[in-house]
CSV table of C-alpha atoms in Angstrom, one decimal:
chain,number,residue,atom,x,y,z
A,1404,UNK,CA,9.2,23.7,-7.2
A,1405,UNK,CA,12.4,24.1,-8.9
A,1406,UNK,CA,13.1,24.8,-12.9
A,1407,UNK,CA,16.2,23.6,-15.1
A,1408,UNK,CA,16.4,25.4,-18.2
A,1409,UNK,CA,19.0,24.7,-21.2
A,1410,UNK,CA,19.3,27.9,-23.1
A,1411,UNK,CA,21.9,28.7,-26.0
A,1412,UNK,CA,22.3,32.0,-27.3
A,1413,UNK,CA,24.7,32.9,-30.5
A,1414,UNK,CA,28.0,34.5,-30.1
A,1415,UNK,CA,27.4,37.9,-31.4
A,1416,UNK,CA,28.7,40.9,-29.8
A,1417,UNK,CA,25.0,42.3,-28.3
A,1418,UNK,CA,24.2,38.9,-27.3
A,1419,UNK,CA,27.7,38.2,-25.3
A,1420,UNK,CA,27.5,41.5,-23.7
A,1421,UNK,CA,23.4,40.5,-23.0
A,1422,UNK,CA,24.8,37.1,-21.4
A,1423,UNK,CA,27.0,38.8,-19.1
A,1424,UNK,CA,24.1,41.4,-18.3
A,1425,UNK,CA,21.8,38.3,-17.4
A,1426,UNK,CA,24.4,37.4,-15.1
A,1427,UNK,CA,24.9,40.4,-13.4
A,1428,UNK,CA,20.7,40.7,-12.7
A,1429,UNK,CA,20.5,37.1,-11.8
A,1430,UNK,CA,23.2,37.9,-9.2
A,1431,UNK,CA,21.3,40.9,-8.0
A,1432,UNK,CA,18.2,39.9,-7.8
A,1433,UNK,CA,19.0,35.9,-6.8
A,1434,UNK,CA,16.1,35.2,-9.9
A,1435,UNK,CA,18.7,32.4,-11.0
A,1436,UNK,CA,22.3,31.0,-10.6
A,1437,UNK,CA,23.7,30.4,-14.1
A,1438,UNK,CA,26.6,28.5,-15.5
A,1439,UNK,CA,28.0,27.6,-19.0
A,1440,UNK,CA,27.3,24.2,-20.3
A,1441,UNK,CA,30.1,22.8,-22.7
A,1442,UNK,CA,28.8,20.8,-25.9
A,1443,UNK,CA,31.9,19.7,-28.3
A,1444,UNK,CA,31.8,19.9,-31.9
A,1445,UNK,CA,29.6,18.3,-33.2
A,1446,UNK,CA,29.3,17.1,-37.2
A,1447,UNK,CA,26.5,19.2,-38.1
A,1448,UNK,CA,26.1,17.3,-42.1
A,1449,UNK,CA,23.3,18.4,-44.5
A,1450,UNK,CA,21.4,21.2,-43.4
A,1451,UNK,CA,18.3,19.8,-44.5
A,1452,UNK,CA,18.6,17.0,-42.4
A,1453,UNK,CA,18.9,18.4,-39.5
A,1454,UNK,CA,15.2,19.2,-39.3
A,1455,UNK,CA,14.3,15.5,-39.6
A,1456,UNK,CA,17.1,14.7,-36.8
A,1457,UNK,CA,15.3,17.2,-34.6
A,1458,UNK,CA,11.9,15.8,-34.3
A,1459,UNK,CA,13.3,12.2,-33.9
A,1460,UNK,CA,15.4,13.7,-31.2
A,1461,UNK,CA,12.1,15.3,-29.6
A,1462,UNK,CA,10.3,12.1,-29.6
A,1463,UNK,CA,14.1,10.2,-28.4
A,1464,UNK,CA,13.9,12.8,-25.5
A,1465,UNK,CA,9.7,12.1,-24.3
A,1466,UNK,CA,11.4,8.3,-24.6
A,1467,UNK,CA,14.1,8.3,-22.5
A,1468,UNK,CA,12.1,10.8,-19.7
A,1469,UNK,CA,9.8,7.6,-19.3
A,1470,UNK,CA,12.4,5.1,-19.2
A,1471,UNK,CA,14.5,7.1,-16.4
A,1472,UNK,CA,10.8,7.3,-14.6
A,1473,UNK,CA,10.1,3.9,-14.9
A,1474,UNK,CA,13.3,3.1,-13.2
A,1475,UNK,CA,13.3,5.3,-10.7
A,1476,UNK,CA,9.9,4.2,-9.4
A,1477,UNK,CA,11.0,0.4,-9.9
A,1478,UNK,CA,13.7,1.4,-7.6
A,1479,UNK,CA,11.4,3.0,-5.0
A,1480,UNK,CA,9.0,-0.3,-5.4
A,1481,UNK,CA,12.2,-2.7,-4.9
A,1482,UNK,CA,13.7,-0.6,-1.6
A,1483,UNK,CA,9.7,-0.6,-0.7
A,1484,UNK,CA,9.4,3.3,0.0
A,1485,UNK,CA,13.1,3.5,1.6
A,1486,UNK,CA,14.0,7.1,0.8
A,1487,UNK,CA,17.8,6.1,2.1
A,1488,UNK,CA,18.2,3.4,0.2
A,1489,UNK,CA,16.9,4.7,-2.8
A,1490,UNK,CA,19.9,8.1,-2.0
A,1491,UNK,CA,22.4,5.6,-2.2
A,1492,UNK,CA,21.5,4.4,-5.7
A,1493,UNK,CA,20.0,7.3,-7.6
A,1494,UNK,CA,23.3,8.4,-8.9
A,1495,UNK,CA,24.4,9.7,-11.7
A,1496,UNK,CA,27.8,8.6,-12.7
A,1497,UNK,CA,27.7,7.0,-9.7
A,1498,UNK,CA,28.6,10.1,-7.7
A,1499,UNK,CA,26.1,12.9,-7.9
A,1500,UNK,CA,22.5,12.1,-5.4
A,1501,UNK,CA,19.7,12.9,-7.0
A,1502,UNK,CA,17.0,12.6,-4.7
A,1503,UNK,CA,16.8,12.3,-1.0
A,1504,UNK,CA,13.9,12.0,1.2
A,1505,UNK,CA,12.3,14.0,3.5
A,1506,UNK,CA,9.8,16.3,2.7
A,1507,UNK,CA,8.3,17.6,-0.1
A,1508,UNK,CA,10.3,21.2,-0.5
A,1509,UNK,CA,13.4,19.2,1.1
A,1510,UNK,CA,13.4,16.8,-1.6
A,1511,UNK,CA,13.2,19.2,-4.6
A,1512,UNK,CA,15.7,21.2,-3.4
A,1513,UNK,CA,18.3,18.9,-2.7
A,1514,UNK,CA,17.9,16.9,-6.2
A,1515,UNK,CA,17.9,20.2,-8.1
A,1516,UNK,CA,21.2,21.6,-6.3
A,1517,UNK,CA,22.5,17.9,-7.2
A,1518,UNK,CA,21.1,17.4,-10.8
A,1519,UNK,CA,22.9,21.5,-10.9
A,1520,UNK,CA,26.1,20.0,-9.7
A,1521,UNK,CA,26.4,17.1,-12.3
A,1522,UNK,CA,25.1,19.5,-15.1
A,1523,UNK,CA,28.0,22.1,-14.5
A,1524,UNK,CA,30.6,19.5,-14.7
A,1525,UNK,CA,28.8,18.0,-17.6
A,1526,UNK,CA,31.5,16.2,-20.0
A,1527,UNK,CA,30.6,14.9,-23.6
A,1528,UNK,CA,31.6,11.6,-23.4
A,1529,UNK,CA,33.6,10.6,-26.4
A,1530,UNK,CA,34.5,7.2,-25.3
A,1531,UNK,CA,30.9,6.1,-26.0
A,1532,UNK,CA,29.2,8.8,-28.4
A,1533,UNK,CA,32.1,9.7,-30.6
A,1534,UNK,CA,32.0,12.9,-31.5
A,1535,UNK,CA,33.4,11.5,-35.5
A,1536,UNK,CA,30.1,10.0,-35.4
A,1537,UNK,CA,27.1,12.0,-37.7
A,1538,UNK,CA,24.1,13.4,-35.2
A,1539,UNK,CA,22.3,11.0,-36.6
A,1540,UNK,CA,24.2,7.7,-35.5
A,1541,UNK,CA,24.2,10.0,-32.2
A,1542,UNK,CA,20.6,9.4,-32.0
A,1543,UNK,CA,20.5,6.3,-33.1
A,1544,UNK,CA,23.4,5.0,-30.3
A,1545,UNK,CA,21.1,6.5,-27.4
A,1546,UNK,CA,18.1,5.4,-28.8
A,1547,UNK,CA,19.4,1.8,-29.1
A,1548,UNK,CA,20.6,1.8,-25.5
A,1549,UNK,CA,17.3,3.4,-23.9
A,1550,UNK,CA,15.3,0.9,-26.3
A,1551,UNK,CA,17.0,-2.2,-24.7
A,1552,UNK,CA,17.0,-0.8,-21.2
A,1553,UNK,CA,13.2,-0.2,-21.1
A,1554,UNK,CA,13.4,-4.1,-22.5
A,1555,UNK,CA,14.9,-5.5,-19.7
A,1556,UNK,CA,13.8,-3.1,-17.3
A,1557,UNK,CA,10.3,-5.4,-18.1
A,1558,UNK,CA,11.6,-8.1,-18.3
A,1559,UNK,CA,13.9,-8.1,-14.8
A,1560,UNK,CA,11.0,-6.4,-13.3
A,1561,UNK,CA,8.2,-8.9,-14.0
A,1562,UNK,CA,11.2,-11.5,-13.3
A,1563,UNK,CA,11.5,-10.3,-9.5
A,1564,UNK,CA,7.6,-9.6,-8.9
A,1565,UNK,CA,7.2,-13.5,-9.6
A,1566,UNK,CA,10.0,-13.8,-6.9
A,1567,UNK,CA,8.3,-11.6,-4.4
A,1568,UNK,CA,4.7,-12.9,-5.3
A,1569,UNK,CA,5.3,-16.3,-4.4
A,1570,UNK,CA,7.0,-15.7,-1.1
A,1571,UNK,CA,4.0,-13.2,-0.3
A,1572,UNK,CA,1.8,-16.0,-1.5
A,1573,UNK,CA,3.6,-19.0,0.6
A,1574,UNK,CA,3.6,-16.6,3.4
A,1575,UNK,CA,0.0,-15.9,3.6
A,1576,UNK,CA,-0.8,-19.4,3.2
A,1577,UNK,CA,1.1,-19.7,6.3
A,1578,UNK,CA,-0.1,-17.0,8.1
A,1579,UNK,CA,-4.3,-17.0,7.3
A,1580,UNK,CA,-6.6,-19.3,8.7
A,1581,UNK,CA,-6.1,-22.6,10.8
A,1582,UNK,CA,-6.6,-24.7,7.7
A,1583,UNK,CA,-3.3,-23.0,6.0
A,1584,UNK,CA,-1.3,-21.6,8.1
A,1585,UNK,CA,2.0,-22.6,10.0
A,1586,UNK,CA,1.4,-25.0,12.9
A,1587,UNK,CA,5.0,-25.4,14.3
A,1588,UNK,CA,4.7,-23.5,17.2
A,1589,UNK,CA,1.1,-24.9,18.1
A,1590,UNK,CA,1.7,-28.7,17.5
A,1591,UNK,CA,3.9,-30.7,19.8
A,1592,UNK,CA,5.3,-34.3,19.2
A,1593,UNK,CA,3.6,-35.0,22.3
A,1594,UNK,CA,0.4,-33.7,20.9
A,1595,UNK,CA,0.2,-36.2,18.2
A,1596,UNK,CA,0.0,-39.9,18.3
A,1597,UNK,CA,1.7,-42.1,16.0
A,1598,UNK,CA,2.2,-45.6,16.4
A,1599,UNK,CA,1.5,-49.6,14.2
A,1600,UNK,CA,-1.9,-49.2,15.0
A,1601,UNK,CA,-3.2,-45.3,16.5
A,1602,UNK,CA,-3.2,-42.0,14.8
A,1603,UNK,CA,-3.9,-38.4,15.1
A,1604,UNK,CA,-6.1,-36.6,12.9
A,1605,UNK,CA,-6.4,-32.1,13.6
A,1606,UNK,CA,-9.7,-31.0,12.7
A,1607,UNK,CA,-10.5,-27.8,12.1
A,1608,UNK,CA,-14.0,-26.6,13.8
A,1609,UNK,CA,-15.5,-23.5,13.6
A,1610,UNK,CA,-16.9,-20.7,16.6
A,1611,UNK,CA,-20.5,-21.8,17.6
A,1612,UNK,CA,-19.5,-26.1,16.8
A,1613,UNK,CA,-17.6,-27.1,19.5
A,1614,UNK,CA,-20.8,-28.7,22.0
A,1615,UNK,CA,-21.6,-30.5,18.2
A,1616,UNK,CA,-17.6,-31.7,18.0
A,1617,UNK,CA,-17.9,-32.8,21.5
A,1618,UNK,CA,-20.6,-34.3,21.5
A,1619,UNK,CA,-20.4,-36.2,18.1
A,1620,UNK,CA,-16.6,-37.0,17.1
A,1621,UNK,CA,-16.5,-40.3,19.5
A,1622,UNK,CA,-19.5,-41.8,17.6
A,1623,UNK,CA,-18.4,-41.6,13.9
A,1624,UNK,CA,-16.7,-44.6,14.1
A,1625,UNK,CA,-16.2,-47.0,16.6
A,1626,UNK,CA,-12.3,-47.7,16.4
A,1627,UNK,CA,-12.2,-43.3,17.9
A,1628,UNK,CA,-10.2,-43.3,20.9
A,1629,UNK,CA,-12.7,-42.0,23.5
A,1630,UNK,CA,-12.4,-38.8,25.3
A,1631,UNK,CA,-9.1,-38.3,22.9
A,1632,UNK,CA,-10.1,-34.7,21.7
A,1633,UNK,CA,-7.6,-31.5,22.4
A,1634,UNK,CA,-8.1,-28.1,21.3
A,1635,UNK,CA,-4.7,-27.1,20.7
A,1636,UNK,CA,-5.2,-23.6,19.6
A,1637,UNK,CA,-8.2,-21.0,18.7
A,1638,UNK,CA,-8.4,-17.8,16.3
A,1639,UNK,CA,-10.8,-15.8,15.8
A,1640,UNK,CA,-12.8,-17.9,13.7
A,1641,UNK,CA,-12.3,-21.0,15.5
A,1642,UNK,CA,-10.5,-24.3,16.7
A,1643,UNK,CA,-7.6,-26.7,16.3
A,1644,UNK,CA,-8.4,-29.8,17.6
A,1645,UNK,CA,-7.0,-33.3,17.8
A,1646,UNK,CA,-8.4,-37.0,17.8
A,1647,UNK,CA,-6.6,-40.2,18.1
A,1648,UNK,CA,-8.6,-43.0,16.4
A,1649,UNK,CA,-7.4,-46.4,14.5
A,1650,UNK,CA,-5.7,-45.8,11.3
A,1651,UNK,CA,-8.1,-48.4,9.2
A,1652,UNK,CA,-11.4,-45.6,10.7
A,1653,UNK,CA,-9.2,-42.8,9.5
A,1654,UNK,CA,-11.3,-42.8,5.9
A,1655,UNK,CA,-14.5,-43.4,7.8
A,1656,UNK,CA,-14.0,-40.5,10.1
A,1657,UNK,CA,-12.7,-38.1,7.0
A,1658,UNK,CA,-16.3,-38.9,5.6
A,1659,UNK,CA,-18.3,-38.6,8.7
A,1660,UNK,CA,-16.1,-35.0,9.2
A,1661,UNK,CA,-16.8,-33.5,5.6
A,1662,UNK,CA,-20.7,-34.5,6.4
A,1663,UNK,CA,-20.8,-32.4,9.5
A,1664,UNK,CA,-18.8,-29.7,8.2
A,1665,UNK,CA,-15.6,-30.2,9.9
A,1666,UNK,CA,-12.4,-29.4,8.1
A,1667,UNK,CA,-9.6,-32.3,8.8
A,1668,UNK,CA,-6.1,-30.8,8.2
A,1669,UNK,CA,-3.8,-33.1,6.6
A,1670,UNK,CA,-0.3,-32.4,8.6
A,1671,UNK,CA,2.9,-34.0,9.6
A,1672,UNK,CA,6.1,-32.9,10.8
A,1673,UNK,CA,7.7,-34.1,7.7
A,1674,UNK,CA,5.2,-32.1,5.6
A,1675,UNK,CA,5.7,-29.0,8.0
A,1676,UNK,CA,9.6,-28.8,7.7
A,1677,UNK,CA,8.9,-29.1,3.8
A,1678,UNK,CA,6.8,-26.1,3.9
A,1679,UNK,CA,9.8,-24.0,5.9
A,1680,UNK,CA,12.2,-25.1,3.9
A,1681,UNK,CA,10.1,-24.3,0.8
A,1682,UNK,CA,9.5,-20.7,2.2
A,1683,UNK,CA,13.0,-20.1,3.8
A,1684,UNK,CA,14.2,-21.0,0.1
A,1685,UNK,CA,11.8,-18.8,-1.2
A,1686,UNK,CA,13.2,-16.0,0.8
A,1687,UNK,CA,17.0,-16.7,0.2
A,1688,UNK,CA,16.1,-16.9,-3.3
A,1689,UNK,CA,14.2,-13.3,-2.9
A,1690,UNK,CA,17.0,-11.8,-1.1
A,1691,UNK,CA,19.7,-13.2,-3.9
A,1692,UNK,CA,17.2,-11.6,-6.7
A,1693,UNK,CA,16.5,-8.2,-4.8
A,1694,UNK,CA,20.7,-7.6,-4.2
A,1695,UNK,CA,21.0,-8.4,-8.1
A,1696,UNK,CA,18.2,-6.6,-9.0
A,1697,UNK,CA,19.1,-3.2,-7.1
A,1698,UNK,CA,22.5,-3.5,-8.4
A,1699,UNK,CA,21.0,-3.4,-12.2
A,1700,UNK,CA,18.6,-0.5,-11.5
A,1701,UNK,CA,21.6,1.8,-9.9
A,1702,UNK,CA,24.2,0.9,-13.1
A,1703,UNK,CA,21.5,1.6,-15.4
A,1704,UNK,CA,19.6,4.2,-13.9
A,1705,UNK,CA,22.8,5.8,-14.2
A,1706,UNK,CA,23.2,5.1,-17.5
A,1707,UNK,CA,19.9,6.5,-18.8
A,1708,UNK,CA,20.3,9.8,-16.6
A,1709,UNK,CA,23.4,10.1,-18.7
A,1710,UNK,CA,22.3,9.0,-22.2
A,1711,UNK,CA,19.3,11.8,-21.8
A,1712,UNK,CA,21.5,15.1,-20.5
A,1713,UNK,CA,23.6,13.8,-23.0
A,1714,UNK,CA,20.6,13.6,-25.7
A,1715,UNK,CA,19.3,17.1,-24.4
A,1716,UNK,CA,23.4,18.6,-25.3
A,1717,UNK,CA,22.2,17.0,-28.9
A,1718,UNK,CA,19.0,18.8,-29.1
A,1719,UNK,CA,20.6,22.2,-28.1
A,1720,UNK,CA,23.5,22.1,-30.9
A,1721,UNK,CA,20.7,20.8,-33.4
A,1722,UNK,CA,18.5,23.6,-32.4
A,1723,UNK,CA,21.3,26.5,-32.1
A,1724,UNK,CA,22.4,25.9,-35.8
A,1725,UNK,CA,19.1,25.5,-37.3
A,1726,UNK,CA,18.5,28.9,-35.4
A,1727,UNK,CA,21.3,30.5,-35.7
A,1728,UNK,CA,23.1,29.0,-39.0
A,1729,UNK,CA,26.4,28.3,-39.9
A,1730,UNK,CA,29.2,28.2,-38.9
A,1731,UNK,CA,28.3,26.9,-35.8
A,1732,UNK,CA,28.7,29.8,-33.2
A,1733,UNK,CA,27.0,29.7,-30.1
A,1734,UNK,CA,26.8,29.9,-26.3
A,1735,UNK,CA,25.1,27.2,-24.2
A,1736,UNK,CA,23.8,28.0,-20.3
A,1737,UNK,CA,22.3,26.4,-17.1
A,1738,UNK,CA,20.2,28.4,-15.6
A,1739,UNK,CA,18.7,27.3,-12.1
A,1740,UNK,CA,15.3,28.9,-10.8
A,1741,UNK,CA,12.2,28.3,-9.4
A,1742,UNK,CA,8.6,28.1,-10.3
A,1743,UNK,CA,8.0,31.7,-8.4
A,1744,UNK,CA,10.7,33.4,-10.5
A,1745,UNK,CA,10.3,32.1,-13.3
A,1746,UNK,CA,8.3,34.4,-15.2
A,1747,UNK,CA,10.2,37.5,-14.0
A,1748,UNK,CA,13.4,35.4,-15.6
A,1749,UNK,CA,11.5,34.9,-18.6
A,1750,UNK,CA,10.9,38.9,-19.4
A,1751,UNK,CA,15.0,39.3,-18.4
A,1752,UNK,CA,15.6,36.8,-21.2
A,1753,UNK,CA,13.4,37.9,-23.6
A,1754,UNK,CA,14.2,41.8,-22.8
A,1755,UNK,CA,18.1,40.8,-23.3
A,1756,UNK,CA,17.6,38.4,-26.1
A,1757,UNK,CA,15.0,40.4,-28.4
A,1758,UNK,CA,16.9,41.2,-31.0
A,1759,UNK,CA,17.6,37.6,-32.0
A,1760,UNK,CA,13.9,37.3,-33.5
A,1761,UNK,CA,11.4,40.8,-32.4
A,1762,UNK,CA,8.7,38.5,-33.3
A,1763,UNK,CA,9.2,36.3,-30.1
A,1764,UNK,CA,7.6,37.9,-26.9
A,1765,UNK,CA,7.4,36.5,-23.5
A,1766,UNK,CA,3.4,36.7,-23.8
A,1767,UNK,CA,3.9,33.6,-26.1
A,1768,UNK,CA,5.1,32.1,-22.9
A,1769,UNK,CA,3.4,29.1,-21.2
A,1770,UNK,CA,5.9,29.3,-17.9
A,1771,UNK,CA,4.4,26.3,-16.5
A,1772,UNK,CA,4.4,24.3,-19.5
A,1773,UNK,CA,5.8,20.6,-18.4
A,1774,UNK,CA,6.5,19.0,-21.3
A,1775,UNK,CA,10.0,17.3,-21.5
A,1776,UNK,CA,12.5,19.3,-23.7
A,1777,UNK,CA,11.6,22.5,-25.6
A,1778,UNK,CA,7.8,22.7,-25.1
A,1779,UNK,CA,5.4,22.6,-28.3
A,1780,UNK,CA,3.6,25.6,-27.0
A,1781,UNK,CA,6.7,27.8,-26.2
A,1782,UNK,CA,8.7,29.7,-28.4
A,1783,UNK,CA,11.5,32.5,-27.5
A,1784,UNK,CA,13.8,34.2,-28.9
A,1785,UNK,CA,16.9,32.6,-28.4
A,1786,UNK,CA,17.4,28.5,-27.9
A,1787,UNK,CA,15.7,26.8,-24.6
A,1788,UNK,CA,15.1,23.6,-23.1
A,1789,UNK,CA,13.1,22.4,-20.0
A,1790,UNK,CA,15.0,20.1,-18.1
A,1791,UNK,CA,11.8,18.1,-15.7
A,1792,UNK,CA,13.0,18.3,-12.4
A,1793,UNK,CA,9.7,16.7,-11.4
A,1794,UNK,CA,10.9,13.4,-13.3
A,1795,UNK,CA,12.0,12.1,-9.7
A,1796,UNK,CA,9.1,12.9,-7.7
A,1797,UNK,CA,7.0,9.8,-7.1
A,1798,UNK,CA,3.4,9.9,-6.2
């Protein structure tokens, strides 16, 4: 299992000389690889407000985890467990994999040394969260573009499972028993006879009837052509079978049928090529919604992955200059680990980082605390922020 951590430290002398320490032990002792994480300039306002910003941007942040899940799994439903599929479009800026499939260990690894790559060429994008703009509007831009994504994430989603329901449903009719399902390949023209005067009734018979068919159908009506009956194909429940009577009996027999507990199967050719044409258009109509579909979930998975790094760059300014004050004067990191070396990393950090608050200890420490962003239970001495790399991982 892999960790993420978004850590900010001020720019003091001690602490610059403790950052540079961290990454001569990490180096060492391979407990982390570690890389700066660049956060513009941000327009910090009134001081007082920036507590209230905070805990909107907390609950912003648990938001926006859900709503990149939520897509992600969609996306994995949609490609129907097609780990390939799903590479190709779990991108972030449409260039940086996220996930790939494979095993367990295989996967985590590769999406965390991806998710690495994207973070350490991480660029605030001014284009579409203006850095004139307060933290507050921040929030309030990301939050308005995850809100309306989860919306038609619904909405598109419960749009394409109708889709793919009624095909599944059409195709299971067509597939089941005798009395539903698909007869083109088992009835012939030949089979059936149509003419002013003669028809062709199938009649579906059960395992355990066919001496009481064979014995009975010729007598339920005088106008039945005698000795007319065909079983044109069997399952494992029972028969198709055909009769040729007169078309002015074909009520009489229908009633004589029902009474013995024979099924007669309405059918025609007409009424069969209806039913492949209304399943065929089904499943160009699936096919035109799945391409559509797919093509959403990758510009807007994309999207969300972006909006929350972008939030969790917010979270770290608001949190370094409520820690560390103004003016604004501090160091932001990646650092990379894993689950096994993660508590040894915590005691470097809070050795090198003590004197920022001697209060904090890394006893306080819940290492395997999964709560998205800086975890309720946790508190350190410098700035840090859990970055769930198990977002991705689907059971």
């Amino acid at each position: 299992m892999t960790d993420l951590w978004l850590i900010s430290v001020p720019l003091d002398k001690t602490s610059l000389t403790n950052v540079e320490k961290l990454k001569r032990t990490i180096a060492k002792t391979n407990l982390a690889s570690c890389c700066k994480f660049s956060i513009p300039d941000l327009k910090v306002g009134i001081l007082d407000s920036l507590l209230s910003v905070s805990d909107d941007l907390s609950k912003l942040d648990t938001l926006t985890e859900s709503v990149i899940k939520k897509t992600h799994q969609c996306m994995k439903e949609v490609m129907e467990q097609s780990g390939d599929k799903v590479l190709e479009n779990a991108l972030a800026n449409g260039d940086v994999p996220l996930l790939v499939s494979g095993e367990v260990m295989t996967c985590c690894v590769c999406f965390s040394v991806d998710l690495m790559s994207y973070m350490t060429k991480f660029q605030w994008d001014k284009a579409k969260y203006p850095t004139a703009l307060s933290l507050s509007s921040l929030a309030d831009v990301i939050n308005k573009e995850v809100s309306q994504m989860e919306t038609e994430l619904k909405s598109r989603a419960a749009a394409y499972s109708n889709v793919k329901t009624s095909l599944q449903s059409l195709e299971r009719k067509l597939d089941q028993t005798l009395q539903t399902r698909c007869l083109s390949d088992v009835v012939r023209k030949e089979d059936l006879v149509t003419s002013e005067y003669l028809t062709t009734l199938l009649v579906v018979v059960v395992r355990g009837s066919y001496l009481q068919w064979e014995r009975t159908y010729e007598s339920w009506s005088e106008f039945v052509v005698p000795r007319s009956s065909r079983k044109l194909c069997e399952d494992g429940e029972g028969a198709m079978f055909s009769v040729t009577l007169f078309k002015r009996a074909v009520c009489e027999f229908k009633a004589k049928a029902q009474e013995s507990k024979f099924t007669v199967r309405e059918y025609s050719f007409d009424l069969e090529a209806k039913k492949q044409q209304e399943m065929k258009q089904c499943s160009v109509h699936k096919k035109e919604q799945y391409g559509i579909f797919v093509r959403w979930l990758k510009v807007n998975f994309s999207e969300v992955f972006v909006a929350w790094i972008h939030l969790k760059a917010l979270r770290v300014f608001v949190e370094s200059v409520l820690r560390y004050g103004l003016p604004v004067n501090y160091q932001a990191l990646v650092l990379h680990t894993d689950k096994k070396r993660s508590k040894r990393l915590r005691e470097e950090l809070a050795s090198l980082f003590i004197h920022l608050d001697p209060t904090a200890t890394s006893s306080k420490t819940d290492v395997s605390c999964d709560i998205p962003g800086l975890c309720q239970h946790e508190y350190f001495s410098y700035v840090c922020f859990h970055i769930n790399t198990n977002l991705l991982e689907i059971s």
